Coordinates of C-alpha atoms and ligand atoms in Angstrom, one line a residue:
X1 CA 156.1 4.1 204.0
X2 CA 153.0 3.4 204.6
X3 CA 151.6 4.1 208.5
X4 CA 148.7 2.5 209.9
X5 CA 146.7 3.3 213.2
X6 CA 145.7 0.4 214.6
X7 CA 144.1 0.0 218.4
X8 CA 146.4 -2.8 219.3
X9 CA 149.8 -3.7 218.4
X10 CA 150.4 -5.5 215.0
X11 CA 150.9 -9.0 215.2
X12 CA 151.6 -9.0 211.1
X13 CA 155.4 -7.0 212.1
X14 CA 158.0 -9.0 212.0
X15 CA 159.4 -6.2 215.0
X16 CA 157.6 -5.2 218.1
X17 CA 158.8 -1.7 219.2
X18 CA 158.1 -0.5 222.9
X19 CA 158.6 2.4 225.4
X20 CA 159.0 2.6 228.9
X21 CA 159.2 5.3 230.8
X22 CA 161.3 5.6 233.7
X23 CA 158.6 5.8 236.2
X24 CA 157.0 3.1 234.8
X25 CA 159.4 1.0 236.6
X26 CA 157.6 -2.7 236.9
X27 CA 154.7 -1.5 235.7
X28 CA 154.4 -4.2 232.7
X29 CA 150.7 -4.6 233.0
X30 CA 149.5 -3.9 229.2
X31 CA 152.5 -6.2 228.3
X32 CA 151.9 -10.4 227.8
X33 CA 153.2 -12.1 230.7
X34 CA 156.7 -13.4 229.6
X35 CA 157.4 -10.2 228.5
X36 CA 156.7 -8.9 231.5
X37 CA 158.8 -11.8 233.6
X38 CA 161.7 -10.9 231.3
X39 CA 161.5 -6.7 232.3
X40 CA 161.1 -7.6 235.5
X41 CA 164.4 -9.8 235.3
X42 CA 166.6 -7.0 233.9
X43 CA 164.8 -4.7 236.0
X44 CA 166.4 -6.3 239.2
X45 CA 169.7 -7.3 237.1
X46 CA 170.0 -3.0 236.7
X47 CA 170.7 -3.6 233.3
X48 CA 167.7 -1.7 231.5
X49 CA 167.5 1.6 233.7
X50 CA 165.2 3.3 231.0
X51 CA 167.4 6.2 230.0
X52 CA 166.6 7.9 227.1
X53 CA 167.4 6.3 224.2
X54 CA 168.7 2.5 226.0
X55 CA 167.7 0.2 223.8
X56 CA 167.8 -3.8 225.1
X57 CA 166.5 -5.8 222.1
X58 CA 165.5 -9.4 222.6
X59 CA 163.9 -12.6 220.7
X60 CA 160.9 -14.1 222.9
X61 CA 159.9 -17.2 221.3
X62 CA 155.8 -16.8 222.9
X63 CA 155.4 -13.6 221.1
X64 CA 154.7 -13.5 217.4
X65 CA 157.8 -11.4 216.6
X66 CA 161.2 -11.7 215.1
X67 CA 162.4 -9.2 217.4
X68 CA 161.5 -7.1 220.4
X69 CA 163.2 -4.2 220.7
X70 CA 162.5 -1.7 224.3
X71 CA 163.2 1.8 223.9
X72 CA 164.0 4.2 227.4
X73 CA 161.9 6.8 226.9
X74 CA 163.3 8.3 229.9
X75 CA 161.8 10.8 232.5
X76 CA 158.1 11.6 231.7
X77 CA 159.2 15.5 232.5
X78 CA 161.9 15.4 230.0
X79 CA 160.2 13.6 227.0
X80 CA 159.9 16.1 224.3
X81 CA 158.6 15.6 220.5
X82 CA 162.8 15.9 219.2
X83 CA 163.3 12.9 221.5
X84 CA 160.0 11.3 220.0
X85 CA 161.6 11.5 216.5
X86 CA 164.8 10.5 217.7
X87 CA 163.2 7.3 219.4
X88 CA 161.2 6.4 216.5
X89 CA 164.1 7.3 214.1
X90 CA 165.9 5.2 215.8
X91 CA 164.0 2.0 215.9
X92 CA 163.8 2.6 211.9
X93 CA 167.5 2.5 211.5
X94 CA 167.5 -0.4 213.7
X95 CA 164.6 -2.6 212.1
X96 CA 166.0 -1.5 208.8
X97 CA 169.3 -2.8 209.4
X98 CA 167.7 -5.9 210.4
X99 CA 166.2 -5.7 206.7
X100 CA 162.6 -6.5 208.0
X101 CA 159.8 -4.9 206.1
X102 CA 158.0 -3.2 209.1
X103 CA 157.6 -2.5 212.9
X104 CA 154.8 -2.2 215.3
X105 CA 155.2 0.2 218.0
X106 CA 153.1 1.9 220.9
X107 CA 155.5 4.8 221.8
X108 CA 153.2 8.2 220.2
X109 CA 150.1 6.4 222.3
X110 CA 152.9 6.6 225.8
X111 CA 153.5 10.6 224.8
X112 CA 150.5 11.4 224.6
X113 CA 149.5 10.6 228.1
X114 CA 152.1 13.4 228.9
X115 CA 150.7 16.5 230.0
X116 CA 151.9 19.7 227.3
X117 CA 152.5 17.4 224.5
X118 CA 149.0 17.9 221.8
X119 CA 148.3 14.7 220.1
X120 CA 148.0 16.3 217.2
X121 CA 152.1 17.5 217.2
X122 CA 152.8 13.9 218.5
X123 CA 151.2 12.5 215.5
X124 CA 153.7 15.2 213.2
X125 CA 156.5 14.5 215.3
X126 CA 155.7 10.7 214.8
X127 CA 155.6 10.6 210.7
X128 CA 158.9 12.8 210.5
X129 CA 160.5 10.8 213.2
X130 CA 159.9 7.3 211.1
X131 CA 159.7 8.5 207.1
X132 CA 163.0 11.0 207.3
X133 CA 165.2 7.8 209.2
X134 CA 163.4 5.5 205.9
X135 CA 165.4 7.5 203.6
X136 CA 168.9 7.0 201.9
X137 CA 170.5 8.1 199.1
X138 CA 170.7 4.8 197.1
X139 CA 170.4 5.7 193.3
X140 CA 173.7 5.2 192.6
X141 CA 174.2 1.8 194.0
X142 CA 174.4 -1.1 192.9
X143 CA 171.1 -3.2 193.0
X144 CA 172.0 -5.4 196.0
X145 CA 173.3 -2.8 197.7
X146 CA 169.8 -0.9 196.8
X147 CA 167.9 -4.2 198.0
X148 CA 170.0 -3.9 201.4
X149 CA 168.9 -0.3 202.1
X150 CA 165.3 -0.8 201.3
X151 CA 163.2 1.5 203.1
X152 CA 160.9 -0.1 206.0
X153 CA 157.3 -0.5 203.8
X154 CA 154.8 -0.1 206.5
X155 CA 154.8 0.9 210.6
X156 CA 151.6 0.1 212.5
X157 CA 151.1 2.4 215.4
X158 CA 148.9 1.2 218.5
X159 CA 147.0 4.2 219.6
X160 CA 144.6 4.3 222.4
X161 CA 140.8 5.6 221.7
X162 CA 140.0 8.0 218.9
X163 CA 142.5 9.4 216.9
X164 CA 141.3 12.2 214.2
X165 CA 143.7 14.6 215.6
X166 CA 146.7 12.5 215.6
X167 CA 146.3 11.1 212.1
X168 CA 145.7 14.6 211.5
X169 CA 149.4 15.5 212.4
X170 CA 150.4 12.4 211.0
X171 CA 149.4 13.4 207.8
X172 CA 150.8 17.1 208.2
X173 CA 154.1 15.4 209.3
X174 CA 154.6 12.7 206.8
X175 CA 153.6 15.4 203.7
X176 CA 157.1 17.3 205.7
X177 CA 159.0 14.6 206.3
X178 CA 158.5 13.3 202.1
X179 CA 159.2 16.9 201.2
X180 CA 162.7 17.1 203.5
X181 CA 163.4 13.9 202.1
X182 CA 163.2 14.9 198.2
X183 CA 165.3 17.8 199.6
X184 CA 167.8 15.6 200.5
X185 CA 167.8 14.2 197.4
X186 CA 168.8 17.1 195.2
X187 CA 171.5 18.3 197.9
X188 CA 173.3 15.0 197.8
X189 CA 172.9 14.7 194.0
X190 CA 175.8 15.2 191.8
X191 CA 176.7 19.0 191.1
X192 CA 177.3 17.9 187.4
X193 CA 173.6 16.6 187.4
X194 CA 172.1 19.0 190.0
X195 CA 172.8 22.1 187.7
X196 CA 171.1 25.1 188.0
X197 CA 168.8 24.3 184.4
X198 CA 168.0 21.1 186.8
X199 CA 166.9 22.9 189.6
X200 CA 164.4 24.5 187.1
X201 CA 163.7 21.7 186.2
X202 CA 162.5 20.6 189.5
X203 CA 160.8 23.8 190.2
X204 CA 158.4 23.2 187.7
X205 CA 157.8 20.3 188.1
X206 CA 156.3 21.3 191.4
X207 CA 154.9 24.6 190.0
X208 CA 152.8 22.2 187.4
X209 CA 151.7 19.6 190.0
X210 CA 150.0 22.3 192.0
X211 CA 147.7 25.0 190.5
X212 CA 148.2 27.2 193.3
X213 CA 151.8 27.8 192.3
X214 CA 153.2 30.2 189.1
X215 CA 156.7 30.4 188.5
X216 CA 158.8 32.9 186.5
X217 CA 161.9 32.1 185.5
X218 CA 165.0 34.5 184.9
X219 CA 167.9 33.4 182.4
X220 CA 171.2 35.0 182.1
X221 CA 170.2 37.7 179.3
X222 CA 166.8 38.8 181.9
X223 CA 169.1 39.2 184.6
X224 CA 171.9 41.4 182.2
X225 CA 168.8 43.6 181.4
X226 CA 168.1 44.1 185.0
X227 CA 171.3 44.9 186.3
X228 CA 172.3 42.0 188.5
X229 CA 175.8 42.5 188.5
X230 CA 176.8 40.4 191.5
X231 CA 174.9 37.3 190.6
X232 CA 176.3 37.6 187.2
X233 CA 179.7 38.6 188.9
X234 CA 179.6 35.0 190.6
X235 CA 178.3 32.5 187.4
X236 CA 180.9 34.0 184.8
X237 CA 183.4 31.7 184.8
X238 CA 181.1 28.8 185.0
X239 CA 179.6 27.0 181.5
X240 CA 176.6 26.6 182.7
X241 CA 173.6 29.6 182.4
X242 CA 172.5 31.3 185.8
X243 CA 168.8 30.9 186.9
X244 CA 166.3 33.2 189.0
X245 CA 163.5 31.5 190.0
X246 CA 160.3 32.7 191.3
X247 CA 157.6 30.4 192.8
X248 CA 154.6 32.1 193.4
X249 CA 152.3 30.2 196.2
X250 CA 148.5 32.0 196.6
X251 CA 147.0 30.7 199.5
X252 CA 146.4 33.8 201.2
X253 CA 144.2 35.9 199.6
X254 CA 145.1 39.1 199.5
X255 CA 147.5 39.4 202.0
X256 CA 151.3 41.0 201.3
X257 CA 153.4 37.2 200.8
X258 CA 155.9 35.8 203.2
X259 CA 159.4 35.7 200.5
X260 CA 161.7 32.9 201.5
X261 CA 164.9 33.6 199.3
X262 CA 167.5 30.6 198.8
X263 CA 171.6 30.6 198.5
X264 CA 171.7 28.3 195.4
X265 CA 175.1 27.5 194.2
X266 CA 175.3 24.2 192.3
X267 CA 179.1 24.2 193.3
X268 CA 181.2 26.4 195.4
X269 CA 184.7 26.0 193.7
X270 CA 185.7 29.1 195.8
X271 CA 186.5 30.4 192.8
X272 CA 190.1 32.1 192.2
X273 CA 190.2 32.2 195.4
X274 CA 190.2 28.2 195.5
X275 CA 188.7 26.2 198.1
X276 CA 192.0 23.4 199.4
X277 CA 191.1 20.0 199.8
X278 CA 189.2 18.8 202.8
X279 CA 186.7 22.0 202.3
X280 CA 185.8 21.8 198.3
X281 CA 184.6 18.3 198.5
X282 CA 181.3 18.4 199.8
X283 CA 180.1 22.1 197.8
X284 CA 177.8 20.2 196.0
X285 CA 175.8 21.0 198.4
X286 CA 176.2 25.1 198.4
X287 CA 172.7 24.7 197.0
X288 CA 170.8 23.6 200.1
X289 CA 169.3 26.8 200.8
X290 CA 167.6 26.9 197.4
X291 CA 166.3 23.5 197.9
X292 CA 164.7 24.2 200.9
X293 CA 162.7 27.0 199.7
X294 CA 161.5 24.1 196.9
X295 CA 160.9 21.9 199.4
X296 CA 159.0 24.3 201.7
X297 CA 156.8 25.8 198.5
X298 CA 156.1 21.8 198.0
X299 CA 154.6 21.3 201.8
X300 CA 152.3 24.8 201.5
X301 CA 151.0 23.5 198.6
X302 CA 150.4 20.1 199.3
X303 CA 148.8 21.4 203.0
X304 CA 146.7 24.0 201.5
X305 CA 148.8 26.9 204.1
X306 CA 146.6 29.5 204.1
X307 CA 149.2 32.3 203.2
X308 CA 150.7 33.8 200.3
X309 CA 154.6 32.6 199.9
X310 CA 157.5 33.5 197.5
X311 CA 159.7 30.9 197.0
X312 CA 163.1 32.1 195.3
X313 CA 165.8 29.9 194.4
X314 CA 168.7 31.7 193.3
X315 CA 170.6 29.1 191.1
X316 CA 174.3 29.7 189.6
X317 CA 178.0 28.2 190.0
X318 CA 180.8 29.4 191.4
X319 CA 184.3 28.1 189.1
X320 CA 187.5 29.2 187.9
X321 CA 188.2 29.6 184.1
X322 CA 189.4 32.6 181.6
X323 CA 186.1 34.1 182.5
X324 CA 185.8 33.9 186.1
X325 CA 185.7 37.4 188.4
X326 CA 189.2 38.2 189.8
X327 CA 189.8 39.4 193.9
X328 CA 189.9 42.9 193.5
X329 CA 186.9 43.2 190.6
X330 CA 184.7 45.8 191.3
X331 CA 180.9 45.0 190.0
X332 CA 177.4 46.8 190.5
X333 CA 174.9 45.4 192.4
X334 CA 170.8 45.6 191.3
X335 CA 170.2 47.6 194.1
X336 CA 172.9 50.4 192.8
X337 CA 175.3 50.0 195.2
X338 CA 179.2 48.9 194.1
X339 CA 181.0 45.9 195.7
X340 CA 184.8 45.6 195.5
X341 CA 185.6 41.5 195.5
X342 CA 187.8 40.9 198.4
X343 CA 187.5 37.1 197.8
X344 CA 186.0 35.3 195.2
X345 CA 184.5 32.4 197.6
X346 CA 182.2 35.1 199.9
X347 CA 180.4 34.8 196.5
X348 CA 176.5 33.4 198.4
X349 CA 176.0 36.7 199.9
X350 CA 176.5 38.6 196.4
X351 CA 174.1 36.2 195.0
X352 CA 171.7 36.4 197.6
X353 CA 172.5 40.3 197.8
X354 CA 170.9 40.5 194.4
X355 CA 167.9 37.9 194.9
X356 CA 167.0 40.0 198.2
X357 CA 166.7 43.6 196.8
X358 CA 165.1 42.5 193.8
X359 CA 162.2 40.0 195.9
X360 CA 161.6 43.0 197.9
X361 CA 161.0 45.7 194.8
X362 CA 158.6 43.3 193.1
X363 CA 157.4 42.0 195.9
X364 CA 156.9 43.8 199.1
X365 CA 156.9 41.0 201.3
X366 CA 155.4 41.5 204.8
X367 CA 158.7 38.9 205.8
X368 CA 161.7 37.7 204.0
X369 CA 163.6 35.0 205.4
X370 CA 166.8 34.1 203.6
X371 CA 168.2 30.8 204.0
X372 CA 171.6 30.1 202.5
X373 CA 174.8 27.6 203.1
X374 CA 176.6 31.0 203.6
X375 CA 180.1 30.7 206.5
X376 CA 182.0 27.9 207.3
X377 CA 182.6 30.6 210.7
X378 CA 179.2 29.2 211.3
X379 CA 179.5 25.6 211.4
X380 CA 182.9 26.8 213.9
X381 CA 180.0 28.8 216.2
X382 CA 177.4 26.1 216.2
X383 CA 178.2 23.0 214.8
X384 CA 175.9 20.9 213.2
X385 CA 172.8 20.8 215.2
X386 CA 171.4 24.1 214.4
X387 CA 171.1 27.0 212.0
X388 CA 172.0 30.3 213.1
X389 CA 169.7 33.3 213.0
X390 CA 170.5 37.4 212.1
X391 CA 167.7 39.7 212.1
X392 CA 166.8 43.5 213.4
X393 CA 163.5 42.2 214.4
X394 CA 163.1 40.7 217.7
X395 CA 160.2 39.3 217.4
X396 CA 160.4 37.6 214.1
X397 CA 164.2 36.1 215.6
X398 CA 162.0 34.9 218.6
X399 CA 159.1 32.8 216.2
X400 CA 162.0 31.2 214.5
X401 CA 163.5 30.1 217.5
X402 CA 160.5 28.8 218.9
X403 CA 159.7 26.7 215.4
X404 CA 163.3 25.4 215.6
X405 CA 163.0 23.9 219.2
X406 CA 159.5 22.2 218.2
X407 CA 160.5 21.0 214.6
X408 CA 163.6 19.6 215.7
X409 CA 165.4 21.8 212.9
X410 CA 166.5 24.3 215.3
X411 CA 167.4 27.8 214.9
X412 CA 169.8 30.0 217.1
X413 CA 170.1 33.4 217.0
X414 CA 173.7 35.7 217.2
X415 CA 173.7 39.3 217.9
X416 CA 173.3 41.9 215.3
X417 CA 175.6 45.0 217.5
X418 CA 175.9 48.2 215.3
X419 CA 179.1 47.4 216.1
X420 CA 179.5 45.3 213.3
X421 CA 177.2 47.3 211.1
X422 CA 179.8 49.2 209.1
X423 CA 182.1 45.9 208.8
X424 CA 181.6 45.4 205.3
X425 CA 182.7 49.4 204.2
X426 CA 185.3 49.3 201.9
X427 CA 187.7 52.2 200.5
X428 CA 187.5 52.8 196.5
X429 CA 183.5 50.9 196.5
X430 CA 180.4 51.3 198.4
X431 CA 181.2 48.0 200.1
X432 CA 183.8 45.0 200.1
X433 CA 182.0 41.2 200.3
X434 CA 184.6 40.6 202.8
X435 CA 184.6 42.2 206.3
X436 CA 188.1 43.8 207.9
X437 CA 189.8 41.2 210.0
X438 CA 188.9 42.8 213.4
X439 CA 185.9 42.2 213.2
X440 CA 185.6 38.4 213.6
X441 CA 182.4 37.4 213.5
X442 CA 182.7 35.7 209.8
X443 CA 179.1 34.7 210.2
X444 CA 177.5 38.1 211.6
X445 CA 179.7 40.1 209.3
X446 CA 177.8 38.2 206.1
X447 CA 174.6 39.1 207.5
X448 CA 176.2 43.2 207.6
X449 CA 176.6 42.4 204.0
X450 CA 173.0 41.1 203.0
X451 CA 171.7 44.0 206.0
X452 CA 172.9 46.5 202.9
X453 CA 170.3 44.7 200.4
X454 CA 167.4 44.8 202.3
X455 CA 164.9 47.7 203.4
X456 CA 165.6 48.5 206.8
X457 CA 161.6 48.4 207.6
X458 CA 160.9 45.4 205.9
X459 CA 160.9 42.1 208.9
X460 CA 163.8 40.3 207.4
X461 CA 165.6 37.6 208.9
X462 CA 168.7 35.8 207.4
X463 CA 169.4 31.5 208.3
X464 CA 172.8 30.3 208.1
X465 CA 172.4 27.1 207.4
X466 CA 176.3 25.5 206.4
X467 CA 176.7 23.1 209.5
X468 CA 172.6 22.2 209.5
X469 CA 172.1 21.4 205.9
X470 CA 174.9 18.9 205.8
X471 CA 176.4 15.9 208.4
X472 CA 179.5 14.1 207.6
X473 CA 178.1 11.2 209.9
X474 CA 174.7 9.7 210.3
X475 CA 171.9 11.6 213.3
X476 CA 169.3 9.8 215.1
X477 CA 167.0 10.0 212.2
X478 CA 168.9 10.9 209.2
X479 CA 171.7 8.8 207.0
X480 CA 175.0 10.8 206.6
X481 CA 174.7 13.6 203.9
X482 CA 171.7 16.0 203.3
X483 CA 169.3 16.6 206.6
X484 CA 166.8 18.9 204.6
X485 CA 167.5 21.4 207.0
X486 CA 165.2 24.7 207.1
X487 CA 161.9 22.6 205.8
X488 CA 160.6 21.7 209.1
X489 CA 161.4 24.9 210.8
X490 CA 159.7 27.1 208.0
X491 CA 156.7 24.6 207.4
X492 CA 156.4 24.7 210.9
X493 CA 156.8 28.5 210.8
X494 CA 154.0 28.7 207.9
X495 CA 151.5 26.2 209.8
X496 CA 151.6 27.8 213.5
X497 CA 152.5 31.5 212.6
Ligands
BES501 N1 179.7 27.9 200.8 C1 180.6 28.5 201.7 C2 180.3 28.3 203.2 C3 180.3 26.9 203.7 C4 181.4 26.3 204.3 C5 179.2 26.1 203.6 C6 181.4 25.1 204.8 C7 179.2 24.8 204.2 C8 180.3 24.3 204.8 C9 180.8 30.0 201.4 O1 180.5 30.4 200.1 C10 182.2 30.4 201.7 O2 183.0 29.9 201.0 N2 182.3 31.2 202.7 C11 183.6 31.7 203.1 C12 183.5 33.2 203.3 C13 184.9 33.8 203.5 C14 185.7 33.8 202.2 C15 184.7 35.3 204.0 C16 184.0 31.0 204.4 O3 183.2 30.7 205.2 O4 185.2 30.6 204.5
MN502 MN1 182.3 30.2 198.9
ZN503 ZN1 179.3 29.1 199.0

């Protein structure tokens, strides 16, 4: 999509795209004069109140357009840069389903005459908003159903004055927003093409575009040699080989790196203990987490971040065959420590158990942030709109929070009570990967698990990311499937860190 700034509005769109705030109220003058006549008519008919996210969408002959759509933009006081997204995102999904090539629209230029908002995060805000809504997952359609999904070519913004620091976040945003989006892609591709000698394949294919970026690859026989039990543990009933993956991103000098570790199973079967239908059909997608540390490597090297950043994607499958690990298996992690399988489907925290204590032996991060698709006991605590944070460190649980409320990829944090620390003790092994029932907690009782893996001085912080990653229904700026979930809020976390 391309996205012009323009200092008027675009009389080349076949859509005209406008805000009004609600204390605007008759204040039309910027507007042409029908326009204004017509406002002024519903205004008095109480039919366009300009709530947030009212839409009244209209043809006016005089004007140049096909359609005029109004947006409420609601109160000034309560416009934030989520709600910008979600207005734009919006008008995309709505000028798309018209099947018109592009819109015109002058709702950043509105924002940023709000005190607190910088027009440099509007003009962010503004290119995620309108390129993640452009994207569907339309390679396995047919080709008229691809023609009817078309992505929106071109938006022309009308901005007021001089603009350097909004195109500035434009660009920032849009480089996040494309890099979400070919997130999306690999999490809603199928898990008999998205295999883990695929997501390699991906890997270097961003490694090779960017010189800043080395990767190192682990296969099955490399990980055997080192000891990784528990990943192993996890891929051995599945055909396919298990890969470590190591993205090295030097931006920083000679700083210690920032490791971002990711939950990458290519399908979560459950294993022998088999997922029932209704929760096995969408574990293509057990892979997010990985995908997201891609996608985030991608955006530092394609912004230049100014930090040093381990991207690891730990890739393997999770089946049921004559080889698969049984409940009641007792394997040895890299770390030394022994793990009696209580159930072969808690199978992302062994994995990531592994990926953690090794990444912080060879690499002494300064932070480690784990992402992973890890409890359903998450998407039951918070549902889809946010990830859940687990961390020791306050302050590093507070920065993630604070990156999730501006990104719009938000991140919530549940307690970490010694309570719960000795959840995951088990009688004839070090540890069980499943916590005693009275605990609860199914999502803070995983992080106990992956607590066990990781130095208690490093600043580590684990993202649940099950309900976030993946929506069985369309949001205000994202088809149904794949969000990309964890590349805004750690991009975000990168940039303004
Ligand atoms: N991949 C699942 C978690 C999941 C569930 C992600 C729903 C996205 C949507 C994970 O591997 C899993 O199966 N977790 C189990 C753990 C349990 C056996 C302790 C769960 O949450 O049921
Ligand atoms: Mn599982
Ligand atoms: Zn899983």
């Amino acid at each position: 999509m391309k996205i012009n700034v323009l200092s008027k509005f675009d009389s080349n769109q076949d859509a005209l795209v406008l805000g009004l705030f609600e204390e605007d109220k008759g204040n039309y003058s910027s507007l042409s004069k029908q326009l204004a006549q017509e406002l002024a008519e519903e205004d008095r008919n109480k039919h366009f109140t300009r709530k947030f996210g009212q839409k009244y969408a209209t043809r006016m002959p005089y004007l140049n357009y096909k359609k005029v759509i109004v947006l409420g933009l609601g109160k000034k006081k309560e416009i934030t840069l989520e709600r910008l997204r979600k207005l734009l995102g919006g008008a995309v999904r709505y000028v798309k389903g018209n099947n018109f090539p592009g819109l015109t629209t002058n709702i950043p230029a509105l924002l940023s005459k709000v005190e607190g908002l910088s027009a440099e995060m509007i003009g962010r805000a503004t290119a995620e908003g309108l390129i993640l809504a452009n994207y569907k997952f339309i390679k396995y359609l047919a080709k008229d159903k691809q023609e009817k999904n078309k992505s929106l070519a071109s938006v022309s913004i009308q901005w007021d004055g001089t603009s350097p620091a909004f195109v500035k976040g434009l660009k920032t945003g849009r480089v996040i927003a494309e890099s979400s989006n070919f997130v999306k892609d690999l999490v809603n591709e199928s898990a008999s093409v998205a295999t883990s000698v695929y997501m390699e394949k991906q890997a270097r294919k961003v490694a090779s575009k960017h010189g800043k970026v080395k990767i190192k690859v682990l296969g099955k026989q490399e990980l055997q040699k080192l000891g990784m039990g528990l990943m192993l543990g996890v891929n051995q009933g599945s055909e396919k080989p298990p890969r470590l993956i190591f993205l090295e991103y030097s931006g920083g000098g000679k700083e210690k790196p920032i490791a971002l570790v990711g939950k990458g199973i290519t399908f979560d079967s459950g294993g022998y203990n088999l997922k029932p239908t209704r929760y096995i059909e969408d574990m293509k997608t057990d892979m997010a987490g990985s995908a997201a540390v891609l996608g985030t490597i991608k955006v530092a090297a394609e912004l230049g971040i100014k930090k040093n950043i381990i991207g690891v994607m730990a890739m393997c499958e999770n089946m049921v065959s004559g080889h698969a690990q049984r409940p009641g298996d007792i394997v040895r992690a890299y770390n030394g420590l022994t793990v009696e399988i209580g159930n072969t489907d808690a199978e992302g925290r062994l994995v990531l158990a592994d990926a953690l204590s090794y990444t912080e032996k060879k690499y002494h991060p300064e932070v480690m942030i784990d992402l992973a698709t890890l409890t359903g006991a998450c998407v039951v605590a918070l549902g889809n709109f946010t990830a859940a944070v687990i961390s020791r460190d306050d302050e590093l649980i507070a920065s993630l929070k604070a990156v999730g409320e501006t990104s719009g990829d938000r991140i919530w944090p549940l307690p970490f009570y010694e309570e719960f620390h000795d959840a995951m003790d088990a009688d004839i092994a070090d540890l069980n990967n499943i916590a005693v029932k009275k605990y609860g907690a199914g999502s803070i009782t995983a992080g106990v698990f992956l607590s066990k893996f990781v130095n208690e001085k490093t600043k580590w912080a684990h993202l649940d990311i099950a309900g976030s990653a993946y929506w069985e229904y369309a949001g205000p700026y994202n088809a149904k499937g794949a969000t990309g979930s964890g590349v805004r809020a750690l991009s975000y976390y990168l940039l303004d860190n």
